[in-house]
Amino acid sequence: MKKKKAIRTIESLHNPGEMGLKPLVSLDPDQIDDFDDLLQAMSKTSFSGRSLGESLDVLEEMVTDPDCCVVGTFSGAMTVAKMGTLICKMIEEGWLNVVISTGALMAHGFIESIGLKHYKYEKELMDDKELFKHGFNRVYDTLEPEINFIRAEDIIHKVMQGIDPNEILCSEKICRKIGQYLNANIEGRGILKSAYQHGVPVYIPAFTDSELALDIATHILRIKTDALEGEDFSSIPYPFNPFHDLLSYTRKIAKSKKIGIFTIGGGVPRNWGQQVGPFLEIANQRLKEVDLPLRRFQYGVRICPEPVHWGGLSGCTYQEGISWGKFVPRSEGGRYAEIYSDATIAWPILIKGLQQRLAKKK
């Protein structure tokens, strides 16, 4: 005889309410007055909309926690995409205590801060070969005039003239010097200027991968015209030591009671920022002479379109980071939100929602 299949009876089915399940709610635009309302409504929907809505709760708790040092990591062409003022706003409001970035993002933001412009690329009317001929560099749908870099290099040259050629430099020190110059000489807003004004360190781990570094290298060639000859670089002015960045950042994190991270994109800035937990643990494990506090990120909000299955670090989830000792498990109080979206769409909505929510609570 065939065995009868088990059939669920009506009595065996559970009531969602009794199981504590949370019902979703259809988004009603007539019930929404501002971005805070919008994000709260989105948090009760599905897919990436829910992720974005829920992220506001995490971000609010992170930036209002008085014990939390918030690290912001930024990659992608965000300043070319005109998102630079969002970083300025986050610094000025005290929502970022450390900034870690790609060199290109800071270079284009520096260009913007000295009053230069980026322009709209119109695919149907423009040809890349002709753009090159006329000195326009394309970044997706935006143009960066080559003349901008020339004007920017003039200012970097002036900044470098104010630095002792024998002084050991790192990216944080260079960014601070540029911010100081902008604060004293240039009107208007800028990321490095805001960071200088508010005492927020800016780190560029892959510093030589940037126009800023090329401008400094050009300045070095002004001083030492034979710098590219021979194999000995010991006599080149402005020695650069990236370990000053690493130790400076680690010291700041070690002194903080809690740490949180806000990330746009991924890449080197995100991984460099997150490796601080393993570094402190490694030092304690292997060096008997040191006794350093262990630190793991307790909060995290990330906007990045890269999915996990591509295998890149930009797609690494917070859950995966727990296994590396970078994040506090959710079961122990960790709070995280990951939004798979173009940052130029999700980021402005999130920041405006945070502004309005905090304003309501004053």
CSV table of C-alpha atoms in Angstrom, one decimal:
chain,number,residue,atom,x,y,z
A,1,MET,CA,0.0,0.0,0.0
A,2,LYS,CA,1.1,3.5,-0.8
A,3,LYS,CA,1.8,5.7,2.2
A,4,LYS,CA,-0.6,8.6,2.4
A,5,LYS,CA,1.0,12.0,2.1
A,6,ALA,CA,0.7,14.2,5.1
A,7,ILE,CA,-1.9,16.9,4.6
A,8,ARG,CA,-2.0,20.1,6.6
A,9,THR,CA,-5.3,20.6,8.3
A,10,ILE,CA,-6.9,24.0,8.8
A,11,GLU,CA,-6.3,23.5,12.5
A,12,SER,CA,-2.6,23.1,12.0
A,13,LEU,CA,-2.2,26.5,10.2
A,14,HIS,CA,-0.9,29.3,12.4
A,15,ASN,CA,-2.3,32.7,12.9
A,16,PRO,CA,0.4,35.3,11.8
A,17,GLY,CA,-0.6,37.6,14.7
A,18,GLU,CA,0.0,34.9,17.2
A,19,MET,CA,3.4,34.3,15.8
A,20,GLY,CA,4.4,37.9,16.1
A,21,LEU,CA,4.7,38.6,12.4
A,22,LYS,CA,4.7,42.2,11.4
A,23,PRO,CA,2.2,43.1,8.7
A,24,LEU,CA,3.3,45.2,5.7
A,25,VAL,CA,1.4,48.4,4.7
A,26,SER,CA,0.7,49.7,1.3
A,27,LEU,CA,2.5,53.0,0.7
A,28,ASP,CA,-0.1,55.8,0.6
A,29,PRO,CA,1.3,59.1,-0.8
A,30,ASP,CA,-1.6,61.0,0.7
A,31,GLN,CA,-0.2,60.1,4.2
A,32,ILE,CA,3.3,61.5,3.5
A,33,ASP,CA,4.3,65.1,4.2
A,34,ASP,CA,8.1,64.9,4.2
A,35,PHE,CA,11.0,62.5,3.7
A,36,ASP,CA,10.9,61.2,7.2
A,37,ASP,CA,7.3,60.2,6.6
A,38,LEU,CA,8.3,58.7,3.3
A,39,LEU,CA,11.1,56.5,4.7
A,40,GLN,CA,8.9,55.4,7.6
A,41,ALA,CA,6.3,54.3,5.1
A,42,MET,CA,8.9,52.6,2.9
A,43,SER,CA,10.1,50.6,5.9
A,44,LYS,CA,6.7,48.9,6.0
A,45,THR,CA,6.9,47.9,2.3
A,46,SER,CA,9.3,45.4,0.5
A,47,PHE,CA,12.5,45.0,-1.4
A,48,SER,CA,15.0,47.8,-1.6
A,49,GLY,CA,12.4,50.3,-0.5
A,50,ARG,CA,12.1,48.6,2.9
A,51,SER,CA,15.9,48.4,3.2
A,52,LEU,CA,16.2,52.2,2.6
A,53,GLY,CA,13.3,52.9,5.0
A,54,GLU,CA,14.8,50.8,7.8
A,55,SER,CA,18.2,52.3,7.3
A,56,LEU,CA,17.0,55.7,8.7
A,57,ASP,CA,16.4,54.1,12.1
A,58,VAL,CA,19.9,52.7,12.2
A,59,LEU,CA,21.5,55.9,10.9
A,60,GLU,CA,19.6,58.0,13.5
A,61,GLU,CA,20.7,55.8,16.4
A,62,MET,CA,24.3,55.8,15.2
A,63,VAL,CA,24.7,59.6,14.7
A,64,THR,CA,22.8,60.5,18.0
A,65,ASP,CA,24.7,58.0,20.2
A,66,PRO,CA,27.1,60.2,22.2
A,67,ASP,CA,29.6,57.4,22.7
A,68,CYS,CA,29.8,56.5,19.0
A,69,CYS,CA,32.6,57.6,16.6
A,70,VAL,CA,31.1,57.5,13.1
A,71,VAL,CA,33.4,56.6,10.2
A,72,GLY,CA,32.3,57.6,6.7
A,73,THR,CA,33.9,55.7,3.7
A,74,PHE,CA,33.3,56.9,0.2
A,75,SER,CA,34.1,55.5,-3.2
A,76,GLY,CA,32.7,56.0,-6.7
A,77,ALA,CA,32.4,59.3,-8.6
A,78,MET,CA,30.2,60.9,-6.0
A,79,THR,CA,31.6,64.4,-6.1
A,80,VAL,CA,31.5,64.4,-9.9
A,81,ALA,CA,27.9,63.3,-9.4
A,82,LYS,CA,27.4,66.4,-7.3
A,83,MET,CA,26.9,64.6,-4.0
A,84,GLY,CA,29.8,66.4,-2.3
A,85,THR,CA,27.6,68.8,-0.3
A,86,LEU,CA,26.0,65.7,1.4
A,87,ILE,CA,29.4,64.9,2.9
A,88,CYS,CA,29.9,68.5,3.9
A,89,LYS,CA,26.5,68.5,5.6
A,90,MET,CA,27.2,65.2,7.4
A,91,ILE,CA,30.5,66.7,8.7
A,92,GLU,CA,29.0,70.0,9.7
A,93,GLU,CA,26.2,68.3,11.6
A,94,GLY,CA,28.6,66.1,13.5
A,95,TRP,CA,27.3,62.9,11.8
A,96,LEU,CA,30.8,62.0,10.6
A,97,ASN,CA,33.9,62.0,12.8
A,98,VAL,CA,36.3,60.4,10.3
A,99,VAL,CA,36.3,60.4,6.5
A,100,ILE,CA,38.0,57.7,4.4
A,101,SER,CA,37.8,58.2,0.6
A,102,THR,CA,39.2,57.4,-2.8
A,103,GLY,CA,41.7,60.0,-4.1
A,104,ALA,CA,39.6,60.7,-7.1
A,105,LEU,CA,36.5,61.5,-5.1
A,106,MET,CA,38.4,64.0,-3.0
A,107,ALA,CA,40.2,65.5,-6.1
A,108,HIS,CA,36.9,66.2,-7.9
A,109,GLY,CA,35.5,67.6,-4.6
A,110,PHE,CA,38.5,69.8,-4.3
A,111,ILE,CA,37.9,71.1,-7.8
A,112,GLU,CA,34.3,71.9,-6.9
A,113,SER,CA,35.3,73.6,-3.7
A,114,ILE,CA,37.5,76.2,-5.6
A,115,GLY,CA,34.5,77.2,-7.7
A,116,LEU,CA,35.1,75.1,-10.8
A,117,LYS,CA,32.2,73.3,-12.6
A,118,HIS,CA,31.4,69.9,-14.0
A,119,TYR,CA,29.1,69.7,-17.1
A,120,LYS,CA,26.4,67.5,-18.6
A,121,TYR,CA,27.4,64.9,-21.2
A,122,GLU,CA,24.9,64.6,-24.0
A,123,LYS,CA,25.3,61.2,-25.7
A,124,GLU,CA,23.5,62.0,-28.9
A,125,LEU,CA,25.5,65.2,-29.5
A,126,MET,CA,29.0,64.4,-28.2
A,127,ASP,CA,31.8,62.0,-29.3
A,128,ASP,CA,34.6,60.8,-26.9
A,129,LYS,CA,37.3,61.3,-29.5
A,130,GLU,CA,36.2,64.9,-30.0
A,131,LEU,CA,35.9,65.4,-26.2
A,132,PHE,CA,39.5,64.3,-25.8
A,133,LYS,CA,40.6,66.7,-28.6
A,134,HIS,CA,39.0,69.7,-26.9
A,135,GLY,CA,40.1,68.7,-23.4
A,136,PHE,CA,37.0,67.3,-21.8
A,137,ASN,CA,37.2,64.1,-19.6
A,138,ARG,CA,34.0,62.0,-19.3
A,139,VAL,CA,32.9,60.3,-16.2
A,140,TYR,CA,29.7,58.4,-17.1
A,141,ASP,CA,27.2,61.2,-18.0
A,142,THR,CA,29.4,64.1,-16.7
A,143,LEU,CA,32.3,66.1,-18.1
A,144,GLU,CA,35.4,67.3,-16.3
A,145,PRO,CA,37.2,70.0,-18.3
A,146,GLU,CA,41.0,69.4,-18.3
A,147,ILE,CA,41.5,73.0,-17.5
A,148,ASN,CA,40.0,72.3,-14.1
A,149,PHE,CA,43.0,70.1,-13.3
A,150,ILE,CA,45.4,72.8,-14.3
A,151,ARG,CA,43.8,75.4,-12.1
A,152,ALA,CA,43.6,72.9,-9.2
A,153,GLU,CA,47.3,72.1,-9.6
A,154,ASP,CA,48.1,75.8,-9.2
A,155,ILE,CA,46.5,75.8,-5.7
A,156,ILE,CA,48.1,72.5,-4.7
A,157,HIS,CA,51.5,74.0,-5.7
A,158,LYS,CA,50.8,76.9,-3.3
A,159,VAL,CA,49.8,74.5,-0.5
A,160,MET,CA,53.0,72.5,-1.0
A,161,GLN,CA,55.1,75.7,-1.0
A,162,GLY,CA,53.9,76.2,2.6
A,163,ILE,CA,55.2,72.7,3.7
A,164,ASP,CA,58.8,71.9,4.7
A,165,PRO,CA,60.1,69.6,1.9
A,166,ASN,CA,61.7,67.4,4.7
A,167,GLU,CA,58.4,67.0,6.6
A,168,ILE,CA,57.1,63.4,6.6
A,169,LEU,CA,53.7,63.4,5.0
A,170,CYS,CA,50.7,61.1,4.9
A,171,SER,CA,47.3,61.5,3.3
A,172,GLU,CA,45.6,62.9,6.4
A,173,LYS,CA,48.2,65.6,6.9
A,174,ILE,CA,48.0,66.6,3.2
A,175,CYS,CA,44.2,66.8,3.3
A,176,ARG,CA,44.4,68.9,6.5
A,177,LYS,CA,46.9,71.3,4.8
A,178,ILE,CA,44.6,71.7,1.8
A,179,GLY,CA,41.6,72.2,4.0
A,180,GLN,CA,43.5,74.9,6.0
A,181,TYR,CA,44.4,76.7,2.7
A,182,LEU,CA,40.8,76.6,1.5
A,183,ASN,CA,39.5,77.9,4.8
A,184,ALA,CA,41.9,80.8,4.7
A,185,ASN,CA,41.7,81.7,1.0
A,186,ILE,CA,38.6,80.3,-0.8
A,187,GLU,CA,35.0,81.3,-0.3
A,188,GLY,CA,32.2,78.7,-0.3
A,189,ARG,CA,31.8,75.1,0.8
A,190,GLY,CA,34.1,72.1,0.3
A,191,ILE,CA,34.7,68.7,1.9
A,192,LEU,CA,38.3,69.3,2.9
A,193,LYS,CA,37.4,72.8,4.1
A,194,SER,CA,34.5,71.5,6.3
A,195,ALA,CA,36.7,68.7,7.6
A,196,TYR,CA,39.4,71.1,8.6
A,197,GLN,CA,36.9,73.5,10.3
A,198,HIS,CA,35.3,70.7,12.3
A,199,GLY,CA,38.5,68.7,13.2
A,200,VAL,CA,37.5,65.7,11.1
A,201,PRO,CA,40.5,63.7,9.7
A,202,VAL,CA,40.3,62.7,6.1
A,203,TYR,CA,42.3,59.6,5.0
A,204,ILE,CA,43.0,58.5,1.4
A,205,PRO,CA,44.5,55.0,1.7
A,206,ALA,CA,45.4,54.7,-2.0
A,207,PHE,CA,46.6,58.3,-2.2
A,208,THR,CA,48.8,58.0,-5.3
A,209,ASP,CA,45.8,56.9,-7.3
A,210,SER,CA,44.5,60.5,-7.6
A,211,GLU,CA,44.9,63.8,-9.3
A,212,LEU,CA,45.9,65.3,-5.9
A,213,ALA,CA,48.9,63.0,-5.8
A,214,LEU,CA,49.8,63.7,-9.4
A,215,ASP,CA,49.7,67.4,-8.6
A,216,ILE,CA,52.1,66.8,-5.7
A,217,ALA,CA,54.3,64.7,-7.9
A,218,THR,CA,54.4,67.6,-10.4
A,219,HIS,CA,55.4,69.9,-7.6
A,220,ILE,CA,58.2,67.5,-6.6
A,221,LEU,CA,59.4,67.6,-10.2
A,222,ARG,CA,59.5,71.4,-10.1
A,223,ILE,CA,62.0,71.1,-7.2
A,224,LYS,CA,63.9,68.1,-8.3
A,225,THR,CA,63.8,67.9,-12.1
A,226,ASP,CA,65.8,64.6,-12.2
A,227,ALA,CA,63.5,62.8,-9.8
A,228,LEU,CA,62.5,60.3,-12.5
A,229,GLU,CA,66.1,59.4,-13.3
A,230,GLY,CA,68.1,56.7,-11.6
A,231,GLU,CA,66.8,54.2,-9.1
A,232,ASP,CA,67.5,56.0,-5.8
A,233,PHE,CA,64.4,57.9,-4.5
A,234,SER,CA,65.9,58.7,-1.0
A,235,SER,CA,66.7,62.3,-1.9
A,236,ILE,CA,63.2,63.2,-3.2
A,237,PRO,CA,61.5,65.9,-1.1
A,238,TYR,CA,58.2,65.4,0.8
A,239,PRO,CA,58.8,61.8,2.1
A,240,PHE,CA,55.4,60.0,2.4
A,241,ASN,CA,54.7,57.3,5.1
A,242,PRO,CA,51.2,55.7,4.8
A,243,PHE,CA,51.7,54.0,8.2
A,244,HIS,CA,51.1,57.4,9.8
A,245,ASP,CA,47.6,57.2,8.4
A,246,LEU,CA,47.0,53.7,9.7
A,247,LEU,CA,48.3,54.4,13.2
A,248,SER,CA,46.5,57.7,13.4
A,249,TYR,CA,43.2,56.2,12.4
A,250,THR,CA,43.7,53.2,14.7
A,251,ARG,CA,44.5,55.4,17.7
A,252,LYS,CA,41.3,57.4,17.2
A,253,ILE,CA,39.2,54.2,17.0
A,254,ALA,CA,40.9,52.7,20.0
A,255,LYS,CA,40.0,55.8,22.1
A,256,SER,CA,36.3,55.6,21.1
A,257,LYS,CA,33.8,53.7,23.3
A,258,LYS,CA,31.7,52.6,20.2
A,259,ILE,CA,32.2,52.8,16.5
A,260,GLY,CA,29.8,53.0,13.6
A,261,ILE,CA,30.4,53.1,9.8
A,262,PHE,CA,28.5,54.8,7.0
A,263,THR,CA,29.6,53.6,3.6
A,264,ILE,CA,28.9,54.7,0.0
A,265,GLY,CA,30.2,52.1,-2.4
A,266,GLY,CA,33.0,49.9,-1.3
A,267,GLY,CA,36.6,49.4,-2.5
A,268,VAL,CA,39.7,50.4,-0.7
A,269,PRO,CA,38.1,53.0,1.6
A,270,ARG,CA,35.6,50.6,3.0
A,271,ASN,CA,38.0,47.7,3.5
A,272,TRP,CA,40.7,50.0,4.9
A,273,GLY,CA,38.3,51.5,7.4
A,274,GLN,CA,36.9,48.1,8.5
A,275,GLN,CA,40.2,46.4,9.0
A,276,VAL,CA,40.8,48.3,12.2
A,277,GLY,CA,39.1,45.6,14.3
A,278,PRO,CA,41.3,42.7,13.0
A,279,PHE,CA,44.4,45.0,13.3
A,280,LEU,CA,43.8,45.6,17.0
A,281,GLU,CA,43.2,41.9,17.6
A,282,ILE,CA,46.3,40.9,15.7
A,283,ALA,CA,48.5,43.3,17.6
A,284,ASN,CA,47.2,41.9,20.9
A,285,GLN,CA,47.6,38.3,19.8
A,286,ARG,CA,51.2,38.7,18.5
A,287,LEU,CA,52.8,41.4,20.6
A,288,LYS,CA,53.2,40.8,24.4
A,289,GLU,CA,54.3,44.4,24.9
A,290,VAL,CA,51.0,45.9,23.9
A,291,ASP,CA,47.5,45.9,25.5
A,292,LEU,CA,45.1,47.5,23.1
A,293,PRO,CA,41.3,47.7,23.4
A,294,LEU,CA,39.4,45.6,21.0
A,295,ARG,CA,36.9,47.4,18.8
A,296,ARG,CA,34.2,46.2,16.4
A,297,PHE,CA,31.7,48.3,14.6
A,298,GLN,CA,28.3,48.3,16.4
A,299,TYR,CA,26.4,50.2,13.7
A,300,GLY,CA,26.6,50.2,9.9
A,301,VAL,CA,24.7,51.7,7.0
A,302,ARG,CA,25.9,51.0,3.5
A,303,ILE,CA,24.5,52.1,0.1
A,304,CYS,CA,26.1,50.0,-2.7
A,305,PRO,CA,24.6,48.5,-5.9
A,306,GLU,CA,27.1,45.6,-6.0
A,307,PRO,CA,25.5,42.2,-5.0
A,308,VAL,CA,27.3,39.5,-3.0
A,309,HIS,CA,27.6,37.0,-5.9
A,310,TRP,CA,30.0,39.1,-7.9
A,311,GLY,CA,32.6,38.1,-5.3
A,312,GLY,CA,34.2,41.6,-4.8
A,313,LEU,CA,34.8,43.2,-1.5
A,314,SER,CA,32.3,45.9,-2.3
A,315,GLY,CA,29.6,43.2,-2.1
A,316,CYS,CA,30.7,41.8,1.3
A,317,THR,CA,27.8,41.9,3.7
A,318,TYR,CA,27.9,42.9,7.3
A,319,GLN,CA,27.1,39.4,8.2
A,320,GLU,CA,30.2,38.2,6.5
A,321,GLY,CA,32.2,40.9,8.3
A,322,ILE,CA,31.1,39.4,11.6
A,323,SER,CA,33.2,36.3,10.9
A,324,TRP,CA,36.3,38.6,10.5
A,325,GLY,CA,35.8,40.2,13.8
A,326,LYS,CA,34.9,43.6,12.2
A,327,PHE,CA,31.3,43.8,13.4
A,328,VAL,CA,29.4,43.1,16.6
A,329,PRO,CA,26.9,40.3,15.9
A,330,ARG,CA,23.2,41.4,15.8
A,331,SER,CA,22.5,39.1,18.7
A,332,GLU,CA,24.9,41.2,20.8
A,333,GLY,CA,23.5,44.6,19.8
A,334,GLY,CA,24.9,45.2,16.4
A,335,ARG,CA,22.5,47.3,14.1
A,336,TYR,CA,23.1,47.3,10.4
A,337,ALA,CA,21.3,48.3,7.2
A,338,GLU,CA,22.4,47.5,3.6
A,339,ILE,CA,20.8,49.3,0.7
A,340,TYR,CA,21.4,47.9,-2.8
A,341,SER,CA,20.9,51.0,-4.8
A,342,ASP,CA,22.6,53.8,-6.8
A,343,ALA,CA,23.8,56.1,-4.1
A,344,THR,CA,22.8,59.2,-6.1
A,345,ILE,CA,19.1,58.1,-5.6
A,346,ALA,CA,19.1,56.7,-2.0
A,347,TRP,CA,21.6,58.9,-0.3
A,348,PRO,CA,19.9,62.3,-0.7
A,349,ILE,CA,16.6,60.8,0.4
A,350,LEU,CA,18.2,59.2,3.5
A,351,ILE,CA,20.0,62.4,4.6
A,352,LYS,CA,16.9,64.6,4.0
A,353,GLY,CA,14.9,62.1,6.1
A,354,LEU,CA,17.4,62.3,8.9
A,355,GLN,CA,17.4,66.1,8.9
A,356,GLN,CA,13.6,66.2,9.1
A,357,ARG,CA,13.4,63.5,11.8
A,358,LEU,CA,16.0,65.2,14.0
A,359,ALA,CA,14.3,68.6,13.5
A,360,LYS,CA,11.0,67.2,14.7
A,361,LYS,CA,12.6,65.9,17.9
A,362,LYS,CA,14.2,69.2,18.9
